[in-house]
Amino acid sequence: MKHLKGFPYKKALVVGLAKSGFAAADLLHTSGIDVKVNDLNADSTGEQAVKLEDAGIPLITGSHPFELLEDREVVIKNPGIPYENEMIMEASRRNIPVITEVELVTYLHDGPIIGITGSNGKTTTTTLVHRMLEEDGKNVQVAGNIGDVACEVARKTGAEDTMVIELSSFQLLGIDKLRLHTAVWLNIFDSHLDYHKTRENYIEAKSRIMKNQLEEDSFIFNKDDIVVSTFREKSVAAAVPFTVEENDRGASADGNHVYFDGEIVAERKKIVLVGEHNLQNCLAAVAACKSAGVTNEAIQAVLYSFQGVEHRLQYVEEKKERYFYNDSKATNIRATSYALEAFENPVILLAGGLDRGNSFDGLAPYLNNVKHLVVFGETSAKLEEVAGELNIPCTPVDSMEEAVVMAYRNSEEKDVILLSPACASWDQYRTFEERGNKFVEAVNNL
């Protein structure tokens, strides 16, 4: 396991435990840095706390005592903790740098880094890039917001390894010297405004993916996104566009093919992922991988076989010519609208969940192809109302098992049975993953 090289601080405070905080604290400690950990709500008897204690790393829980900052030279913040947190604000007042765990990769990994951000599609694109590089025989490690802590992964990489990192706006706000040899910016939609406060702040956080790039690096940007495309002029790196329209530069597509710099890379009809939003993800991956020297054959092998990330418009299976898709990650109307736009066949939609007080009028324009709506959870009545206004048959149910059975009973050959809830899962399930797994299990049991 590697240790930090050239890290400019000797005394650090980690604020917020969880996976990233624990990984950062362990790395700092084993690299000879004097580190303390502060978490307001951590269980002082939990597994992570016990491991910190065994290693001799102080963990302070239940409050944010400012005296912890008195001799600290840097704060490593859990990405989810807002900058309005009293400890973070006090650190800033004392001019103590505040970074996030991903910045530590700078002092660990010597090989190429591909960073991917965007409001939607990050995980799918990150997975595509990872698989394409792997298919091409390259040594590659994937990390970041996709699940594995970046600094933990970087401790195991060699100089020949490429790191592919999914980066959230929260993580990007806390980078200082991290350089991405390839930076991919997929899109921008209003999101996490409770954290960033304004759309402008959110865009600025995302744009930090270009920070520290050099002329020999690549900036992959969505030419079809008005906001993202304006940043190509602000990048010192080589700007490489991707677009769902025909284009002579970068990655593009027409009705028959996917291209890179005008060269045919793949056939559209053979790509397994459905929907224009997934086409954009594929094009972004093509642009990143062609810029990294990946062969067309490796790209094709992935595009022609990849069925999607779990719970993100994931193809489940076909039963008697009914096609089941799990899009449990669709926790808002925008995400569900993307899913519905992906299909030409008639759709039976399974939707519902936590009631956040919003109406579903915004979903109505995307329900033209929905032949039956099966609803559940706290928002059942609201969704029934929308279905009634559009004369779409609607059946409320109490469980996912009932929903799948009811959808199947009302289906015909060639129909798509789609779980895309447009709501968070927390009224009935702990996570969207649990909800999606229940759907898959119910489909398997038909």
Short mmCIF file of C-alpha atoms in Angstrom, two decimals:
data_model
loop_
_atom_site.label_atom_id
_atom_site.label_comp_id
_atom_site.label_asym_id
_atom_site.label_seq_id
_atom_site.Cartn_x
_atom_site.Cartn_y
_atom_site.Cartn_z
CA MET A 1 0.00 0.00 0.00
CA LYS A 2 1.37 3.39 -1.02
CA HIS A 3 1.75 6.41 1.25
CA LEU A 4 1.32 10.11 0.51
CA LYS A 5 4.26 11.70 -1.34
CA GLY A 6 4.91 15.43 -1.02
CA PHE A 7 1.79 16.15 1.02
CA PRO A 8 2.44 19.69 2.32
CA TYR A 9 0.75 19.35 5.72
CA LYS A 10 1.85 17.61 8.91
CA LYS A 11 -1.28 17.97 11.05
CA ALA A 12 -4.78 17.30 9.70
CA LEU A 13 -8.36 17.20 10.90
CA VAL A 14 -10.86 14.95 9.14
CA VAL A 15 -14.45 16.23 9.53
CA GLY A 16 -17.06 13.59 8.84
CA LEU A 17 -16.39 9.88 9.00
CA ALA A 18 -18.29 7.47 6.69
CA LYS A 19 -16.28 5.67 4.00
CA SER A 20 -14.32 8.63 2.66
CA GLY A 21 -13.48 10.05 6.08
CA PHE A 22 -12.28 6.72 7.39
CA ALA A 23 -10.17 6.08 4.27
CA ALA A 24 -8.63 9.56 4.47
CA ALA A 25 -7.84 9.22 8.18
CA ASP A 26 -6.21 5.81 7.69
CA LEU A 27 -4.13 7.07 4.76
CA LEU A 28 -2.98 10.18 6.60
CA HIS A 29 -2.08 8.21 9.72
CA THR A 30 -0.09 5.53 7.91
CA SER A 31 1.68 8.29 5.93
CA GLY A 32 2.99 9.79 9.15
CA ILE A 33 0.54 12.69 9.35
CA ASP A 34 -0.81 13.67 12.79
CA VAL A 35 -4.57 13.24 12.25
CA LYS A 36 -7.70 13.68 14.33
CA VAL A 37 -11.29 12.89 13.31
CA ASN A 38 -14.43 14.82 14.24
CA ASP A 39 -17.94 13.58 13.47
CA LEU A 40 -21.11 14.97 15.01
CA ASN A 41 -23.19 11.81 14.73
CA ALA A 42 -20.76 8.90 14.46
CA ASP A 43 -21.29 5.87 16.68
CA SER A 44 -18.30 5.86 19.02
CA THR A 45 -18.70 2.10 19.46
CA GLY A 46 -19.10 1.29 15.74
CA GLU A 47 -16.68 -0.69 13.60
CA GLN A 48 -14.94 2.35 12.09
CA ALA A 49 -14.60 4.03 15.48
CA VAL A 50 -13.05 0.91 16.98
CA LYS A 51 -10.56 0.66 14.11
CA LEU A 52 -9.55 4.30 14.58
CA GLU A 53 -9.10 3.75 18.29
CA ASP A 54 -6.99 0.64 17.68
CA ALA A 55 -4.78 2.68 15.33
CA GLY A 56 -4.39 5.45 17.88
CA ILE A 57 -6.37 8.02 15.87
CA PRO A 58 -8.48 10.30 18.12
CA LEU A 59 -12.20 10.42 17.24
CA ILE A 60 -14.31 13.20 18.76
CA THR A 61 -18.09 12.77 18.41
CA GLY A 62 -21.23 14.59 19.52
CA SER A 63 -20.00 18.17 18.94
CA HIS A 64 -17.61 20.32 16.91
CA PRO A 65 -15.10 21.70 19.43
CA PHE A 66 -13.19 24.57 17.80
CA GLU A 67 -10.10 23.79 19.87
CA LEU A 68 -9.51 20.85 17.51
CA LEU A 69 -8.46 23.42 14.91
CA GLU A 70 -5.83 25.12 17.06
CA ASP A 71 -2.81 23.30 15.61
CA ARG A 72 -4.31 21.85 12.43
CA GLU A 73 -2.86 22.84 9.04
CA VAL A 74 -5.58 21.34 6.81
CA VAL A 75 -9.14 20.04 7.06
CA ILE A 76 -10.32 17.09 4.97
CA LYS A 77 -14.10 17.41 4.73
CA ASN A 78 -16.62 14.69 3.94
CA PRO A 79 -18.08 15.88 0.59
CA GLY A 80 -21.66 15.84 1.87
CA ILE A 81 -20.99 18.21 4.76
CA PRO A 82 -22.06 21.73 3.75
CA TYR A 83 -19.62 24.61 3.92
CA GLU A 84 -22.05 26.28 6.34
CA ASN A 85 -21.12 23.64 8.93
CA GLU A 86 -19.81 25.48 11.98
CA MET A 87 -16.46 23.63 12.03
CA ILE A 88 -15.86 24.25 8.33
CA MET A 89 -16.76 27.92 8.65
CA GLU A 90 -14.41 28.29 11.60
CA ALA A 91 -11.60 26.60 9.67
CA SER A 92 -12.14 29.04 6.78
CA ARG A 93 -12.17 31.98 9.20
CA ARG A 94 -8.76 30.82 10.45
CA ASN A 95 -7.51 30.46 6.85
CA ILE A 96 -7.07 26.71 7.23
CA PRO A 97 -7.40 25.02 3.79
CA VAL A 98 -10.46 22.77 3.43
CA ILE A 99 -10.19 19.94 0.90
CA THR A 100 -12.10 16.75 0.09
CA GLU A 101 -10.66 13.24 0.12
CA VAL A 102 -10.29 13.03 -3.68
CA GLU A 103 -7.57 15.73 -3.53
CA LEU A 104 -5.33 13.16 -1.79
CA VAL A 105 -5.10 11.23 -5.08
CA THR A 106 -2.73 14.00 -6.22
CA TYR A 107 -0.12 12.72 -3.77
CA LEU A 108 -0.60 9.02 -4.55
CA HIS A 109 -1.20 8.28 -8.22
CA ASP A 110 1.39 8.94 -10.94
CA GLY A 111 -0.56 7.62 -13.94
CA PRO A 112 -3.32 9.13 -16.10
CA ILE A 113 -6.61 10.19 -14.49
CA ILE A 114 -9.95 10.45 -16.27
CA GLY A 115 -12.53 12.45 -14.29
CA ILE A 116 -16.24 12.43 -15.14
CA THR A 117 -18.91 14.80 -13.85
CA GLY A 118 -22.41 15.97 -14.79
CA SER A 119 -25.87 16.27 -13.30
CA ASN A 120 -27.00 12.99 -14.89
CA GLY A 121 -25.25 9.99 -16.43
CA LYS A 122 -22.01 10.01 -14.41
CA THR A 123 -22.16 6.41 -13.24
CA THR A 124 -23.15 4.99 -16.63
CA THR A 125 -20.42 6.94 -18.44
CA THR A 126 -17.80 6.08 -15.82
CA THR A 127 -18.67 2.40 -16.16
CA LEU A 128 -18.53 2.56 -19.96
CA VAL A 129 -15.11 4.22 -19.93
CA HIS A 130 -13.81 1.72 -17.39
CA ARG A 131 -14.99 -1.26 -19.46
CA MET A 132 -13.71 0.13 -22.76
CA LEU A 133 -10.24 0.70 -21.33
CA GLU A 134 -10.28 -2.74 -19.77
CA GLU A 135 -11.45 -4.34 -23.03
CA ASP A 136 -8.51 -2.65 -24.75
CA GLY A 137 -6.10 -4.38 -22.38
CA LYS A 138 -5.21 -1.31 -20.33
CA ASN A 139 -4.65 -1.42 -16.58
CA VAL A 140 -7.54 0.58 -15.14
CA GLN A 141 -9.05 1.27 -11.73
CA VAL A 142 -12.43 2.93 -11.11
CA ALA A 143 -13.27 5.05 -8.07
CA GLY A 144 -15.06 8.07 -6.66
CA ASN A 145 -18.76 8.74 -6.40
CA ILE A 146 -19.42 5.39 -8.12
CA GLY A 147 -18.70 3.58 -4.86
CA ASP A 148 -14.99 3.05 -4.10
CA VAL A 149 -13.14 5.80 -2.23
CA ALA A 150 -10.66 7.41 -4.61
CA CYS A 151 -7.71 7.73 -2.23
CA GLU A 152 -8.18 4.14 -1.12
CA VAL A 153 -8.06 2.92 -4.74
CA ALA A 154 -5.09 5.17 -5.55
CA ARG A 155 -3.05 3.51 -2.80
CA LYS A 156 -3.05 0.30 -4.86
CA THR A 157 -2.39 1.70 -8.35
CA GLY A 158 0.80 1.49 -10.37
CA ALA A 159 2.29 4.13 -12.64
CA GLU A 160 0.89 2.30 -15.67
CA ASP A 161 -2.66 2.27 -14.30
CA THR A 162 -5.35 4.67 -15.48
CA MET A 163 -7.75 5.89 -12.80
CA VAL A 164 -11.34 6.63 -13.83
CA ILE A 165 -13.04 8.77 -11.18
CA GLU A 166 -16.71 9.74 -11.00
CA LEU A 167 -16.79 13.20 -9.44
CA SER A 168 -19.70 14.98 -7.79
CA SER A 169 -19.95 18.74 -7.43
CA PHE A 170 -19.38 18.24 -3.68
CA GLN A 171 -16.05 16.52 -4.33
CA LEU A 172 -14.94 19.03 -6.97
CA LEU A 173 -15.43 21.95 -4.60
CA GLY A 174 -12.68 20.50 -2.41
CA ILE A 175 -9.89 20.03 -4.95
CA ASP A 176 -6.81 22.24 -5.09
CA LYS A 177 -4.01 20.64 -7.11
CA LEU A 178 -5.73 17.53 -8.52
CA ARG A 179 -5.06 17.35 -12.27
CA LEU A 180 -7.30 15.37 -14.60
CA HIS A 181 -5.57 14.32 -17.81
CA THR A 182 -9.03 13.81 -19.31
CA ALA A 183 -11.96 15.80 -17.90
CA VAL A 184 -15.49 14.84 -19.02
CA TRP A 185 -18.43 17.19 -18.38
CA LEU A 186 -21.70 15.54 -19.40
CA ASN A 187 -24.44 18.11 -18.74
CA ILE A 188 -25.84 20.59 -16.24
CA PHE A 189 -29.34 20.67 -14.75
CA ASP A 190 -30.60 22.34 -11.59
CA SER A 191 -29.60 19.95 -8.82
CA HIS A 192 -28.35 20.04 -5.23
CA LEU A 193 -29.39 23.68 -4.93
CA ASP A 194 -30.10 23.09 -1.24
CA TYR A 195 -26.34 22.58 -0.92
CA HIS A 196 -24.99 25.07 -3.46
CA LYS A 197 -27.69 27.71 -2.84
CA THR A 198 -27.64 29.06 -6.42
CA ARG A 199 -27.45 27.63 -9.91
CA GLU A 200 -24.36 29.76 -10.53
CA ASN A 201 -22.58 28.20 -7.55
CA TYR A 202 -23.49 24.73 -8.79
CA ILE A 203 -22.15 25.44 -12.29
CA GLU A 204 -18.95 26.89 -10.83
CA ALA A 205 -18.45 23.73 -8.73
CA LYS A 206 -18.86 21.51 -11.79
CA SER A 207 -16.50 23.65 -13.87
CA ARG A 208 -13.69 22.90 -11.43
CA ILE A 209 -13.25 19.62 -13.29
CA MET A 210 -11.04 21.67 -15.68
CA LYS A 211 -8.91 23.09 -12.85
CA ASN A 212 -5.18 22.36 -13.22
CA GLN A 213 -5.47 20.88 -16.73
CA LEU A 214 -2.59 21.50 -19.13
CA GLU A 215 -2.49 21.99 -22.90
CA GLU A 216 -1.67 18.32 -23.48
CA ASP A 217 -4.80 17.21 -21.58
CA SER A 218 -8.33 16.71 -22.98
CA PHE A 219 -11.57 18.44 -22.02
CA ILE A 220 -14.55 16.37 -23.23
CA PHE A 221 -17.69 18.50 -23.30
CA ASN A 222 -21.33 18.19 -24.33
CA LYS A 223 -21.79 20.40 -27.38
CA ASP A 224 -25.58 20.03 -27.07
CA ASP A 225 -25.64 21.56 -23.57
CA ILE A 226 -25.69 25.36 -23.88
CA VAL A 227 -24.05 25.96 -20.50
CA VAL A 228 -21.39 23.24 -20.70
CA SER A 229 -20.39 24.20 -24.25
CA THR A 230 -19.57 27.77 -23.17
CA PHE A 231 -16.73 26.44 -21.02
CA ARG A 232 -14.75 25.08 -23.97
CA GLU A 233 -13.30 28.56 -24.46
CA LYS A 234 -12.20 28.64 -20.81
CA SER A 235 -10.25 25.38 -21.04
CA VAL A 236 -6.52 25.38 -21.75
CA ALA A 237 -6.77 21.67 -22.60
CA ALA A 238 -7.69 20.32 -26.03
CA ALA A 239 -11.48 20.72 -26.25
CA VAL A 240 -13.18 17.59 -27.65
CA PRO A 241 -16.96 17.82 -28.23
CA PHE A 242 -19.59 15.11 -28.23
CA THR A 243 -23.02 15.59 -29.80
CA VAL A 244 -26.02 13.51 -30.87
CA GLU A 245 -25.94 15.42 -34.16
CA GLU A 246 -23.53 14.86 -37.05
CA ASN A 247 -20.26 16.66 -36.47
CA ASP A 248 -16.83 16.54 -38.09
CA ARG A 249 -14.97 16.77 -34.77
CA GLY A 250 -15.13 14.71 -31.61
CA ALA A 251 -17.79 12.06 -31.01
CA SER A 252 -21.07 12.32 -32.89
CA ALA A 253 -23.88 10.23 -34.33
CA ASP A 254 -26.43 9.97 -37.10
CA GLY A 255 -29.20 7.44 -37.56
CA ASN A 256 -26.79 4.69 -38.55
CA HIS A 257 -23.41 5.18 -36.92
CA VAL A 258 -21.33 6.64 -34.11
CA TYR A 259 -18.29 8.61 -35.29
CA PHE A 260 -15.11 10.08 -33.90
CA ASP A 261 -13.48 12.85 -35.93
CA GLY A 262 -15.52 11.68 -38.91
CA GLU A 263 -14.42 8.02 -38.67
CA ILE A 264 -17.09 5.33 -38.15
CA VAL A 265 -16.61 3.81 -34.69
CA ALA A 266 -19.78 1.74 -34.16
CA GLU A 267 -23.23 0.91 -35.57
CA ARG A 268 -26.14 2.60 -33.79
CA LYS A 269 -28.52 -0.36 -34.10
CA LYS A 270 -26.12 -2.65 -32.24
CA ILE A 271 -25.82 -0.42 -29.16
CA VAL A 272 -27.72 -2.09 -26.31
CA LEU A 273 -28.40 0.98 -24.13
CA VAL A 274 -31.64 2.76 -25.00
CA GLY A 275 -32.59 6.43 -24.99
CA GLU A 276 -31.00 9.64 -26.26
CA HIS A 277 -29.58 10.42 -22.82
CA ASN A 278 -27.73 7.10 -22.93
CA LEU A 279 -26.55 7.87 -26.46
CA GLN A 280 -24.96 11.01 -25.02
CA ASN A 281 -23.30 8.91 -22.31
CA CYS A 282 -21.99 6.52 -24.97
CA LEU A 283 -20.64 9.39 -27.06
CA ALA A 284 -18.91 10.94 -24.05
CA ALA A 285 -17.29 7.57 -23.33
CA VAL A 286 -16.23 7.21 -26.98
CA ALA A 287 -14.66 10.69 -26.92
CA ALA A 288 -12.77 9.96 -23.70
CA CYS A 289 -11.57 6.56 -24.84
CA LYS A 290 -10.57 7.58 -28.37
CA SER A 291 -8.61 10.45 -26.82
CA ALA A 292 -6.87 7.79 -24.70
CA GLY A 293 -6.03 5.67 -27.76
CA VAL A 294 -8.62 2.90 -27.30
CA THR A 295 -9.37 0.84 -30.42
CA ASN A 296 -12.73 0.81 -32.19
CA GLU A 297 -12.93 -2.94 -31.60
CA ALA A 298 -12.74 -2.50 -27.82
CA ILE A 299 -15.34 0.29 -27.91
CA GLN A 300 -17.69 -1.82 -30.03
CA ALA A 301 -17.35 -4.83 -27.72
CA VAL A 302 -18.64 -2.73 -24.82
CA LEU A 303 -21.32 -0.75 -26.67
CA TYR A 304 -22.76 -3.92 -28.19
CA SER A 305 -22.99 -5.80 -24.87
CA PHE A 306 -23.38 -3.32 -21.98
CA GLN A 307 -26.93 -3.50 -20.61
CA GLY A 308 -26.63 -0.65 -18.14
CA VAL A 309 -25.75 0.03 -14.55
CA GLU A 310 -27.99 -1.52 -11.92
CA HIS A 311 -31.14 0.54 -11.25
CA ARG A 312 -30.38 3.03 -14.06
CA LEU A 313 -32.62 2.03 -16.96
CA GLN A 314 -31.20 -1.47 -16.51
CA TYR A 315 -32.54 -4.16 -18.80
CA VAL A 316 -33.69 -7.04 -16.57
CA GLU A 317 -35.08 -9.71 -18.87
CA GLU A 318 -37.76 -10.68 -21.39
CA LYS A 319 -40.73 -12.84 -20.48
CA LYS A 320 -43.14 -13.88 -23.23
CA GLU A 321 -42.05 -10.89 -25.30
CA ARG A 322 -42.56 -8.44 -22.43
CA TYR A 323 -39.42 -6.41 -21.75
CA PHE A 324 -38.64 -5.46 -18.14
CA TYR A 325 -36.49 -2.44 -17.20
CA ASN A 326 -35.35 -1.37 -13.73
CA ASP A 327 -34.94 2.41 -13.41
CA SER A 328 -35.30 2.64 -9.63
CA LYS A 329 -32.66 5.40 -9.53
CA ALA A 330 -35.20 7.70 -11.21
CA THR A 331 -36.15 9.59 -8.06
CA ASN A 332 -37.54 12.68 -9.79
CA ILE A 333 -39.75 13.62 -12.74
CA ARG A 334 -36.84 14.59 -15.01
CA ALA A 335 -35.20 11.17 -14.66
CA THR A 336 -38.48 9.37 -15.36
CA SER A 337 -39.15 11.56 -18.40
CA TYR A 338 -35.77 10.47 -19.84
CA ALA A 339 -36.71 6.83 -19.31
CA LEU A 340 -40.08 7.22 -21.00
CA GLU A 341 -38.53 8.99 -23.99
CA ALA A 342 -36.22 6.00 -24.47
CA PHE A 343 -38.99 3.65 -25.68
CA GLU A 344 -41.11 3.51 -28.82
CA ASN A 345 -43.03 0.40 -27.70
CA PRO A 346 -46.07 0.79 -25.43
CA VAL A 347 -45.07 1.17 -21.77
CA ILE A 348 -46.63 0.01 -18.53
CA LEU A 349 -45.16 2.36 -15.94
CA LEU A 350 -44.60 1.49 -12.29
CA ALA A 351 -44.27 4.72 -10.29
CA GLY A 352 -44.65 6.25 -6.86
CA GLY A 353 -42.88 6.72 -3.57
CA LEU A 354 -42.04 9.42 -1.05
CA ASP A 355 -44.27 12.50 -1.20
CA ARG A 356 -42.10 15.62 -1.24
CA GLY A 357 -45.08 17.90 -1.82
CA ASN A 358 -44.66 18.36 -5.57
CA SER A 359 -47.31 17.73 -8.19
CA PHE A 360 -46.77 15.42 -11.16
CA ASP A 361 -48.14 17.75 -13.84
CA GLY A 362 -44.62 17.94 -15.29
CA LEU A 363 -44.71 14.21 -16.01
CA ALA A 364 -47.91 14.40 -18.07
CA PRO A 365 -46.29 15.37 -21.43
CA TYR A 366 -44.15 12.23 -21.30
CA LEU A 367 -46.99 9.77 -20.68
CA ASN A 368 -48.23 9.63 -24.29
CA ASN A 369 -46.85 6.13 -24.76
CA VAL A 370 -47.98 4.80 -21.37
CA LYS A 371 -50.90 2.37 -21.73
CA HIS A 372 -51.27 1.58 -18.02
CA LEU A 373 -49.95 3.12 -14.81
CA VAL A 374 -49.36 1.03 -11.69
CA VAL A 375 -48.80 3.26 -8.64
CA PHE A 376 -47.67 2.73 -5.06
CA GLY A 377 -46.42 4.59 -2.02
CA GLU A 378 -47.30 8.00 -0.61
CA THR A 379 -47.78 9.61 -4.04
CA SER A 380 -50.30 7.05 -5.35
CA ALA A 381 -53.25 9.44 -5.23
CA LYS A 382 -51.37 12.25 -7.01
CA LEU A 383 -50.29 9.92 -9.81
CA GLU A 384 -53.82 8.50 -10.08
CA GLU A 385 -55.08 12.05 -10.56
CA VAL A 386 -52.68 12.70 -13.44
CA ALA A 387 -53.59 9.36 -15.03
CA GLY A 388 -57.29 10.22 -14.74
CA GLU A 389 -56.83 13.57 -16.46
CA LEU A 390 -55.10 11.77 -19.37
CA ASN A 391 -57.54 8.82 -19.45
CA ILE A 392 -54.74 6.36 -18.74
CA PRO A 393 -55.86 3.23 -16.85
CA CYS A 394 -54.30 3.27 -13.38
CA THR A 395 -54.08 0.66 -10.63
CA PRO A 396 -52.89 1.43 -7.09
CA VAL A 397 -51.10 -1.39 -5.25
CA ASP A 398 -49.45 -1.84 -1.86
CA SER A 399 -46.21 -3.60 -2.76
CA MET A 400 -43.66 -4.08 -5.52
CA GLU A 401 -44.69 -7.72 -5.88
CA GLU A 402 -48.29 -6.66 -6.56
CA ALA A 403 -47.09 -3.95 -8.95
CA VAL A 404 -45.13 -6.39 -11.12
CA VAL A 405 -47.97 -8.93 -11.20
CA MET A 406 -50.52 -6.24 -12.07
CA ALA A 407 -48.28 -4.82 -14.81
CA TYR A 408 -47.78 -8.25 -16.33
CA ARG A 409 -51.53 -9.00 -16.28
CA ASN A 410 -52.24 -5.79 -18.21
CA SER A 411 -49.43 -6.27 -20.73
CA GLU A 412 -49.28 -7.63 -24.26
CA GLU A 413 -46.48 -8.86 -26.46
CA LYS A 414 -43.86 -6.18 -27.27
CA ASP A 415 -44.81 -4.08 -24.23
CA VAL A 416 -42.16 -2.53 -22.00
CA ILE A 417 -42.75 -2.91 -18.26
CA LEU A 418 -40.78 -0.08 -16.69
CA LEU A 419 -40.05 0.69 -13.04
CA SER A 420 -39.24 4.41 -13.06
CA PRO A 421 -40.79 5.80 -9.87
CA ALA A 422 -40.23 9.59 -10.23
CA CYS A 423 -39.98 9.60 -6.42
CA ALA A 424 -37.54 8.78 -3.69
CA SER A 425 -37.90 5.37 -2.08
CA TRP A 426 -37.86 6.23 1.61
CA ASP A 427 -41.58 5.80 2.30
CA GLN A 428 -41.35 2.03 1.73
CA TYR A 429 -37.66 1.19 1.20
CA ARG A 430 -34.38 2.24 2.77
CA THR A 431 -32.72 2.92 -0.59
CA PHE A 432 -33.52 3.02 -4.30
CA GLU A 433 -31.27 -0.05 -4.62
CA GLU A 434 -33.51 -2.03 -2.27
CA ARG A 435 -36.56 -0.93 -4.27
CA GLY A 436 -34.91 -1.95 -7.54
CA ASN A 437 -33.86 -5.30 -6.13
CA LYS A 438 -37.43 -5.98 -5.04
CA PHE A 439 -38.56 -5.26 -8.60
CA VAL A 440 -35.98 -7.62 -10.11
CA GLU A 441 -36.91 -10.30 -7.57
CA ALA A 442 -40.60 -9.93 -8.40
CA VAL A 443 -39.86 -10.19 -12.14
CA ASN A 444 -37.83 -13.35 -11.57
CA ASN A 445 -40.73 -14.83 -9.61
CA LEU A 446 -43.33 -14.34 -12.34
#
